[in-house]
Short mmCIF file of C-alpha atoms and ligand atoms in Angstrom, two decimals:
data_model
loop_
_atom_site.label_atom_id
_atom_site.label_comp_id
_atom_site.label_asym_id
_atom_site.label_seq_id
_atom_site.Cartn_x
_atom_site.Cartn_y
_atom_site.Cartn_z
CA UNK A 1 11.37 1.63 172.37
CA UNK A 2 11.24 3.46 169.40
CA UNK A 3 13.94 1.77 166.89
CA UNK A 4 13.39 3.86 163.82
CA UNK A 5 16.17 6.34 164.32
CA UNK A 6 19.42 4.13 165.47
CA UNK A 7 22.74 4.76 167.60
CA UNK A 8 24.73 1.69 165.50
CA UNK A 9 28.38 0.97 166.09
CA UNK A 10 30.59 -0.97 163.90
CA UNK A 11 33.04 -2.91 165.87
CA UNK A 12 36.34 -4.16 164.01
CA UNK A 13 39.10 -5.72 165.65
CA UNK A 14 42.51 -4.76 163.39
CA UNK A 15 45.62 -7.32 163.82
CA UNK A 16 47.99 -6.35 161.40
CA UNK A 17 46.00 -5.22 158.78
CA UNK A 18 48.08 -2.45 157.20
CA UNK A 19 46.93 -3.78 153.38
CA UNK A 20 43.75 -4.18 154.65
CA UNK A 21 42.77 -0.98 156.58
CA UNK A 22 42.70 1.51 153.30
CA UNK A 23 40.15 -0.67 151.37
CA UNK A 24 37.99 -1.04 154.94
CA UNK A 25 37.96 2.55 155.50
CA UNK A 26 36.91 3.08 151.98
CA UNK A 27 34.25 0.26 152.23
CA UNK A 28 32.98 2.14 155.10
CA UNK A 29 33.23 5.34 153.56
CA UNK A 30 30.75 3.97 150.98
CA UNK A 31 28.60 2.00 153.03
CA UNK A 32 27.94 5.19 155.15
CA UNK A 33 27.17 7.59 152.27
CA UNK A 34 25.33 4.59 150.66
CA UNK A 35 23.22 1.60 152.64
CA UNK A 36 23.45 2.95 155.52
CA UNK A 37 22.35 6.61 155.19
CA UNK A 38 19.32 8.40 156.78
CA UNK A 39 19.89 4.82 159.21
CA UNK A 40 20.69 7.04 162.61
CA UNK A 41 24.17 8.07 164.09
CA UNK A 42 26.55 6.10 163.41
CA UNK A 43 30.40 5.28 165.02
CA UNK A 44 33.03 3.02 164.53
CA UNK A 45 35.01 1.35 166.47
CA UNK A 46 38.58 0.31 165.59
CA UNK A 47 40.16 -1.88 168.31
CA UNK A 48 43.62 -2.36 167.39
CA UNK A 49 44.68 -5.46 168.48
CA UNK A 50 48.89 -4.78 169.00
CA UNK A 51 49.78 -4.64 166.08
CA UNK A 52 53.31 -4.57 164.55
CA UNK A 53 52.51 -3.13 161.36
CA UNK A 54 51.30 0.65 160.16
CA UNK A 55 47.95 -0.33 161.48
CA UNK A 56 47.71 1.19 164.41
CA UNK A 57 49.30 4.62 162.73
CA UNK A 58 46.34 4.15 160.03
CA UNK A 59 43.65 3.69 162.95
CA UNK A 60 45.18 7.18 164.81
CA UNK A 61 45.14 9.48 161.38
CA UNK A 62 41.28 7.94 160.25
CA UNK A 63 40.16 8.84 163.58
CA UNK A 64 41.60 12.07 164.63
CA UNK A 65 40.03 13.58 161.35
CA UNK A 66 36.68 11.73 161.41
CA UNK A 67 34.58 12.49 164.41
CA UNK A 68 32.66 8.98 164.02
CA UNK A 69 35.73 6.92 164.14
CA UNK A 70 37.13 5.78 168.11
CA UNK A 71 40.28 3.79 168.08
CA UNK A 72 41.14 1.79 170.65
CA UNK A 73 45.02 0.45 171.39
CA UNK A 74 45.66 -2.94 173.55
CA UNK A 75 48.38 -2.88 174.94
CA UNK A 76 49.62 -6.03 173.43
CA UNK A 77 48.01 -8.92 171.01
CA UNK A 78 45.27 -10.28 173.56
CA UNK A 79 43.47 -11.87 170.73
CA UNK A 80 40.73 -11.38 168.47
CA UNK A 81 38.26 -12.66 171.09
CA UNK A 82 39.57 -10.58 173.52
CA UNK A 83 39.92 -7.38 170.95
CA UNK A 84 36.32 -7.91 170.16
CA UNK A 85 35.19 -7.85 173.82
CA UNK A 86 37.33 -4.62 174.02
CA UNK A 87 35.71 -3.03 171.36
CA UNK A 88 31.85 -4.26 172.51
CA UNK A 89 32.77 -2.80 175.64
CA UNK A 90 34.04 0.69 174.54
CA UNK A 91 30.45 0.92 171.97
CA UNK A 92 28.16 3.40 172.89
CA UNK A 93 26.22 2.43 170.92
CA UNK A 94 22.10 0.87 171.11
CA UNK A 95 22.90 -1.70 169.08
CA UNK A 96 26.52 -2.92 167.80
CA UNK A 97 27.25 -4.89 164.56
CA UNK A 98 30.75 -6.87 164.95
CA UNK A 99 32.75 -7.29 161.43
CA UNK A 100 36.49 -8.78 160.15
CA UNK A 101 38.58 -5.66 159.50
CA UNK A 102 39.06 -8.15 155.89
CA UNK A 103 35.88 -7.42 154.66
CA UNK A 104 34.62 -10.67 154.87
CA UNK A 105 31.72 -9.64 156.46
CA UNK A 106 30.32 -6.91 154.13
CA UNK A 107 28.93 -4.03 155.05
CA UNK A 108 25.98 -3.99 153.03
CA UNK A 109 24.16 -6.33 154.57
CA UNK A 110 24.42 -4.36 158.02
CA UNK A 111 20.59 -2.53 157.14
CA UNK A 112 19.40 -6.22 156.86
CA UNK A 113 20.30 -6.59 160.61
CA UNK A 114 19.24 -3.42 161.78
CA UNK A 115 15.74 -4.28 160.01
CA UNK A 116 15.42 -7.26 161.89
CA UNK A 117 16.49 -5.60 165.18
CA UNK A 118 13.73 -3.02 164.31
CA UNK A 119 11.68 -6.12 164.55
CA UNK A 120 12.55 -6.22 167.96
CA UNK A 121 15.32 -9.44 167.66
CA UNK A 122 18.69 -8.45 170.14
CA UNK A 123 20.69 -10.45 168.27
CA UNK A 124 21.16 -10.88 164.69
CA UNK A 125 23.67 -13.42 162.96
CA UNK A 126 25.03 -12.88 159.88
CA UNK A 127 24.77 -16.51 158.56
CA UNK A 128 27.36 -17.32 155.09
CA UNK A 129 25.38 -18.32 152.32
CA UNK A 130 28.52 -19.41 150.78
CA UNK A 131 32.17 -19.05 151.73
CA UNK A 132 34.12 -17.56 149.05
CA UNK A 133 37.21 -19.93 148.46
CA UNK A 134 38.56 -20.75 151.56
CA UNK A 135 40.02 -24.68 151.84
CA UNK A 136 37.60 -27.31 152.02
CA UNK A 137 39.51 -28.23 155.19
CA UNK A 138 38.57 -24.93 156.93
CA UNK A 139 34.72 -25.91 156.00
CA UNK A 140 34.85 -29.59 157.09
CA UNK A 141 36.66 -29.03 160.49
CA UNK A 142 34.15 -25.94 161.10
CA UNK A 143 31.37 -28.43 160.34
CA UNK A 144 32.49 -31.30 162.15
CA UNK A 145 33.48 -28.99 165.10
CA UNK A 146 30.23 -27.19 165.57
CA UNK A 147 28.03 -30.44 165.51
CA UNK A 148 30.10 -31.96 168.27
CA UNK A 149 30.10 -28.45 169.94
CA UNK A 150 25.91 -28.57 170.03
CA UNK A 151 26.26 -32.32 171.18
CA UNK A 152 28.15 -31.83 174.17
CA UNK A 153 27.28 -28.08 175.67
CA UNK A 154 23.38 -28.54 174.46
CA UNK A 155 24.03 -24.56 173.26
CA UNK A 156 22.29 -24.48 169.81
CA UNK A 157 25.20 -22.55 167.85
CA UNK A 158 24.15 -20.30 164.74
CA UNK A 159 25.89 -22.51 161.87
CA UNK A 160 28.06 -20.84 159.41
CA UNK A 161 28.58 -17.91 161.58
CA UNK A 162 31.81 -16.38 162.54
CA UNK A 163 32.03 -12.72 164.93
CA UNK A 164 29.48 -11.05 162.36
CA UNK A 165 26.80 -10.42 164.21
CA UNK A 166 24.08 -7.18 165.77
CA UNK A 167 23.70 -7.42 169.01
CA UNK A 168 21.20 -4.68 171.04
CA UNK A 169 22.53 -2.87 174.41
CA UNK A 170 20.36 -5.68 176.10
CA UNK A 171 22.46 -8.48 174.61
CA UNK A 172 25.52 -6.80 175.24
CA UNK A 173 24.99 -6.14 179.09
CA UNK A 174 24.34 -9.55 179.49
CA UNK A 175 27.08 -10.54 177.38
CA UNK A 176 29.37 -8.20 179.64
CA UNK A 177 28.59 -9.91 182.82
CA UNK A 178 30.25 -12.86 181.28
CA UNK A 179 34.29 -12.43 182.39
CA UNK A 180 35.77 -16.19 181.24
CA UNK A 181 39.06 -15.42 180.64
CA UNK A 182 39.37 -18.25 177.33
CA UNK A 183 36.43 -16.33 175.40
CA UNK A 184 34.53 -18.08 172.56
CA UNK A 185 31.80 -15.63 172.34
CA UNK A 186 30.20 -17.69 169.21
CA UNK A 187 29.33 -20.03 172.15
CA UNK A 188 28.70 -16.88 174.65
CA UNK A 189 26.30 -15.30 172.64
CA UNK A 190 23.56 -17.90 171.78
CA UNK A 191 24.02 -18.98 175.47
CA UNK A 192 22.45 -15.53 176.77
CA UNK A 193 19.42 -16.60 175.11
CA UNK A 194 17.32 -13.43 174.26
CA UNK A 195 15.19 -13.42 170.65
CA UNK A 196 18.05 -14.44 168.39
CA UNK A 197 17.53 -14.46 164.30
CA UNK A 198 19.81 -14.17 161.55
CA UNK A 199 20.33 -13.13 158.10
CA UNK A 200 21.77 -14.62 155.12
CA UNK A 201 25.19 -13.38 152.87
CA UNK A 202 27.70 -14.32 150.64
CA UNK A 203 31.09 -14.37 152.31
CA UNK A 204 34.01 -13.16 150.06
CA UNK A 205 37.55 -13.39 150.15
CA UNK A 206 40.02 -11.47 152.32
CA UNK A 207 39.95 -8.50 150.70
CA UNK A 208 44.17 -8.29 151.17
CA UNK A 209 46.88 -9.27 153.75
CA UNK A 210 46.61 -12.90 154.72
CA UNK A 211 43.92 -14.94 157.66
CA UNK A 212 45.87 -14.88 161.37
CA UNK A 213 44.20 -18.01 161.79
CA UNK A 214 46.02 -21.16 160.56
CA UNK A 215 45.44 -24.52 161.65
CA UNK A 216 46.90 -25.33 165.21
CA UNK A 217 45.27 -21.67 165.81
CA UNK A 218 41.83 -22.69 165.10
CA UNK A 219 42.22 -25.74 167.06
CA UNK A 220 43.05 -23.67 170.03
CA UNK A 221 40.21 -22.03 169.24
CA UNK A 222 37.74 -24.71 168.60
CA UNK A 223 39.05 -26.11 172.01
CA UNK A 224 38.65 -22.76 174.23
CA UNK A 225 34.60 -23.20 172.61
CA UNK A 226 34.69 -26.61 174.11
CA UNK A 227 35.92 -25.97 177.22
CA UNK A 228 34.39 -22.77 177.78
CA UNK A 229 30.86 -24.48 177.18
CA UNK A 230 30.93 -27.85 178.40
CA UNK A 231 32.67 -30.01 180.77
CA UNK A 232 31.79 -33.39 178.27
CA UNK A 233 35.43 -34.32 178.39
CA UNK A 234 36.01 -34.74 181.53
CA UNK A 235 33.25 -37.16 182.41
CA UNK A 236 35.12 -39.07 179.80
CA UNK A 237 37.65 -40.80 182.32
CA UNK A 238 34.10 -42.33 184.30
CA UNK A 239 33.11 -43.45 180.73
CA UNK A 240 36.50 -45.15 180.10
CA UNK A 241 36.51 -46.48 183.45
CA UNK A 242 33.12 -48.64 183.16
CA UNK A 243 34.47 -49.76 180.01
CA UNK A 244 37.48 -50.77 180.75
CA UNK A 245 36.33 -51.91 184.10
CA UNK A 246 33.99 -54.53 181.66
CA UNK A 247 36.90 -55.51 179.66
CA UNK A 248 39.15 -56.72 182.70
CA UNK A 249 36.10 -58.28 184.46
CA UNK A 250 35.24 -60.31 180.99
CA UNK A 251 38.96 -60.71 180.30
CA UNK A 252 39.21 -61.94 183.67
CA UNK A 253 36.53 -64.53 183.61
CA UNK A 254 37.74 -65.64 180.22
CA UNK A 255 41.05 -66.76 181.81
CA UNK A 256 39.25 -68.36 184.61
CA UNK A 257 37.09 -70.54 182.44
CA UNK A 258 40.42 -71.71 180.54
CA UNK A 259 41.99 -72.69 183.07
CA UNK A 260 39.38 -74.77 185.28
CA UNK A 261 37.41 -75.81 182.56
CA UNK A 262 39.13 -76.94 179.82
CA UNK A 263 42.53 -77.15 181.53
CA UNK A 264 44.54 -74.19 179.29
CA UNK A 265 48.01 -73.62 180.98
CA UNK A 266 48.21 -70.16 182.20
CA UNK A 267 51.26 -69.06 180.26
CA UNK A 268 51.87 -65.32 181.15
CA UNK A 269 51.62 -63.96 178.15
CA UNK A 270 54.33 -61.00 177.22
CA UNK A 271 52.12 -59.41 174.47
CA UNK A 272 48.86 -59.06 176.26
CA UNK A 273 50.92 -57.70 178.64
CA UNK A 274 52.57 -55.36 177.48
CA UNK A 275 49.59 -54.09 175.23
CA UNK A 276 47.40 -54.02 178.76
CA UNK A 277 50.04 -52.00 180.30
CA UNK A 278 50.38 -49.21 177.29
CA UNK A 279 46.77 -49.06 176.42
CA UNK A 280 46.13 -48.25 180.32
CA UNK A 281 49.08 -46.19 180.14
CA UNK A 282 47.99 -43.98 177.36
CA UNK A 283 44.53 -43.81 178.59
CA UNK A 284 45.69 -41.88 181.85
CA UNK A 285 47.85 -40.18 180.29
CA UNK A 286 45.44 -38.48 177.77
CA UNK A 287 42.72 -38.32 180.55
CA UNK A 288 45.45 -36.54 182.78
CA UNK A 289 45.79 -34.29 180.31
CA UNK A 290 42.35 -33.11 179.62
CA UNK A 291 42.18 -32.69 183.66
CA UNK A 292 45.66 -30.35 183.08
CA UNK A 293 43.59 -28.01 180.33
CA UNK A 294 40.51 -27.52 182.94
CA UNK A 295 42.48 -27.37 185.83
CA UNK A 296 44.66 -24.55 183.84
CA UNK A 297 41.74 -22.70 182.94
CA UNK A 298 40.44 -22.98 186.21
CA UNK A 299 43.82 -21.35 187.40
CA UNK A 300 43.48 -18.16 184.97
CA UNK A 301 39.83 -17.85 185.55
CA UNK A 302 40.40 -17.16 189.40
CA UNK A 303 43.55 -15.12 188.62
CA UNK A 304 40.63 -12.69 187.78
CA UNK A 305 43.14 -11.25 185.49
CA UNK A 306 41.41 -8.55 183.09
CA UNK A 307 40.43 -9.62 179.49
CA UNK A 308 42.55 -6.76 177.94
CA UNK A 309 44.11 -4.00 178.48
CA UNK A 310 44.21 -0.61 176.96
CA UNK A 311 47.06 1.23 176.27
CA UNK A 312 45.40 4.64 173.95
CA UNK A 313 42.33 5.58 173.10
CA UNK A 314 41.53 7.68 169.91
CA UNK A 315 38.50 9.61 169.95
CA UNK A 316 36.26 11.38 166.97
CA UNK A 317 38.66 13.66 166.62
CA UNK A 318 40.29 13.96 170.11
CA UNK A 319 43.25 12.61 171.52
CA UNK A 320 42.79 10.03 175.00
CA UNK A 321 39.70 10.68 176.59
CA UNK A 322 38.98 8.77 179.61
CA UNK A 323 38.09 5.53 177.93
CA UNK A 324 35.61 3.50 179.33
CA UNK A 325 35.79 0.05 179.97
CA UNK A 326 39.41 0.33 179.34
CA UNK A 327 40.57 -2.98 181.38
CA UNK A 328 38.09 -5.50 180.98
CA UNK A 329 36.95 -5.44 184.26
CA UNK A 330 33.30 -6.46 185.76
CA UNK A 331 31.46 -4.02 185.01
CA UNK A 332 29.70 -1.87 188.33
CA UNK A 333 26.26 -3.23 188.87
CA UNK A 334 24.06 -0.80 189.61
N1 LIG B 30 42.36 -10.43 164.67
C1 LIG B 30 42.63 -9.81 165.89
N2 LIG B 30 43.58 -10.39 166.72
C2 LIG B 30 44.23 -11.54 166.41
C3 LIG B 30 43.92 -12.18 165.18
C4 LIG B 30 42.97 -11.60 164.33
O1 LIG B 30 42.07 -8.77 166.20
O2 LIG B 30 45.07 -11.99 167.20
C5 LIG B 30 41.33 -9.82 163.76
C6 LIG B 30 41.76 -9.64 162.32
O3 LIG B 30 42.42 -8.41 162.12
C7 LIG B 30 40.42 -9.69 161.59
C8 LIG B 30 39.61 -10.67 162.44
O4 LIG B 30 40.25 -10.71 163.71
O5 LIG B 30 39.75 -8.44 161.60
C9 LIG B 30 39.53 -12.05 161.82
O6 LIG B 30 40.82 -12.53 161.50
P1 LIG B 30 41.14 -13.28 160.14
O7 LIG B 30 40.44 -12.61 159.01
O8 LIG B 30 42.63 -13.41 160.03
O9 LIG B 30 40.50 -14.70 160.42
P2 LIG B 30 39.74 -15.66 159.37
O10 LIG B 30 38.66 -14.82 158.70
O11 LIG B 30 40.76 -16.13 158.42
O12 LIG B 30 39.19 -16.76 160.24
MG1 LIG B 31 39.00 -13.21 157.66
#
């Protein structure tokens, strides 16, 4: 395949990024003229996420006067996950790069990527070098999380990597055929396997506006990546069961011994009781619980419920074409 002259799209999912969207477009504006001149044809895609804001208003006026530019409206907030499959899906493009609308992933180091896809990798990582100034607590949970993600789902996940990434029409067809409803495509993508390489930057700060993830968020998050990759937590109960089956056995025999050999009255005792009873108590309780979260997901996955839905499409210049891939269906196989 000749890769010389490229078909790129940009992919950005927008969630209320009013402050944000000016300084992008502008970003782009000089990226295109700049870096990424004499590169190929290039589009954009703006998936706007339901936003509340002026976003969507800002997506609409950049694209009806710029015939690279698509916009794409959800119908609601589905999520960035789900906005990013959205946009993915409504690319035409050979080869997509996926970037924060924040400007955390810059654009500059897109013709690093499309050098190495030129090399013939389908997917190309943008790995952080550094991480600007976000909280230590942000780096240390993303650490922690991503070691015990590679543990337990035995998916090798690029490390310091968020949703920046190239991916070639190859990748993405396979990545299509993948319809979990609780997305975590960080986990998706390394999973298709392919050649997979990545290239090193320095992340910067949110350029304005504020990050839509806080904490509990990220936790969701961290636990749709679990879930979606691995089923590790549920073999926990078996675990806990041998254990605890060892404990009662030896606690058991313990008693025994007491009482025949050396003649210890069996006093019930209220305290070992009562700790027996909560610590089993607990135990089912937080192993019920785990069975609840796969059993839910289990529930949406065969509601077969689209990933999103699209409510207007915005087109280089045009109003609502037909919009492919518009509600996250299967795609036809051919
Ligand atoms: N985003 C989205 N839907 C959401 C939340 C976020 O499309 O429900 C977009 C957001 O506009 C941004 C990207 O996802 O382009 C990453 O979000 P953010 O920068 O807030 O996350 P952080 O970089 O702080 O992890
Ligand atoms: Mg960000």
């Amino acid at each position: 395949m000749d890769r010389q002259q490229i078909f790129l799209s940009l992919v950005i999912p927008v969630f209320n990024e009013e402050q944000t969207l000016p300084l992008l477009f502008a970003r782009i504006d000089s990226a295109l003229a700049g870096p990424l001149r004499d590169m190929g044809t290039i589009e954009v895609v703006l998936v706007d996420d339901g936003s509340a804001d002026r976003s969507w208003e800002l997506i609409g006026a950049r694209c009806r006067q710029d015939a690279r530019c698509t916009g794409v409206r959800l119908s609601r907030n589905f999520g960035q996950q789900a906005a990013l499959t959205a946009g993915l899906e409504a690319a035409r493009g050979e080869a997509v790069v996926s970037l924060d609308a924040d400007l955390q992933d810059p654009p500059e180091v897109i013709p690093e990527m499309v050098a190495m896809y030129r090399k013939g990798y389908d997917v190309v990582y943008g790995t952080r070098r550094s991480r600007g100034t976000e909280p230590w607590l942000k780096r240390v949970t993303a650490a922690g999380f991503y070691t015990l993600m590679e543990r337990i789902s035995g998916v090798r996940i690029a490390r310091a990597t968020g949703d920046f990434r190239l991916m070639s029409r190859r990748a993405l067809t396979h990545l299509a055929s993948l319809r979990e409803t609780h997305r975590f495509l960080r986990g998706l993508v390394p999973w298709i396997g392919l050649a997979q390489t990545r290239v090193l930057y320095d992340r910067g700060d949110r350029i304005a506006g504020t990050t839509h993830f806080p904490l509990h968020k990220m936790m969701m998050l961290a636990f749709d990546g679990i879930a979606s990759m691995s089923v590790a937590p549920l073999r926990l109960a078996f675990l806990m069961s041998v254990l605890l089956f060892a404990i009662c056995v030896g606690y058991i025999g313990v008693t025994v011994v007491k009482f025949f050999v050396f003649g210890v009255p069996m006093v019930p005792g209220w305290t070992s009781l009562m700790a027996t009873v909560t610590i089993f108590g607990t135990i089912q309780l937080v192993l019920l619980g785990i069975f609840g979260e796969y059993i839910g997901r289990i529930y949406e996955q065969v509601k077969q419920r689209p990933i999103y839905l699209v409510s207007e499409v915005i087109s280089g210049g045009k109003g609502d074409e037909a919009p492919t891939g518009t509600r996250g269906d299967p795609p036809a196989r051919g």
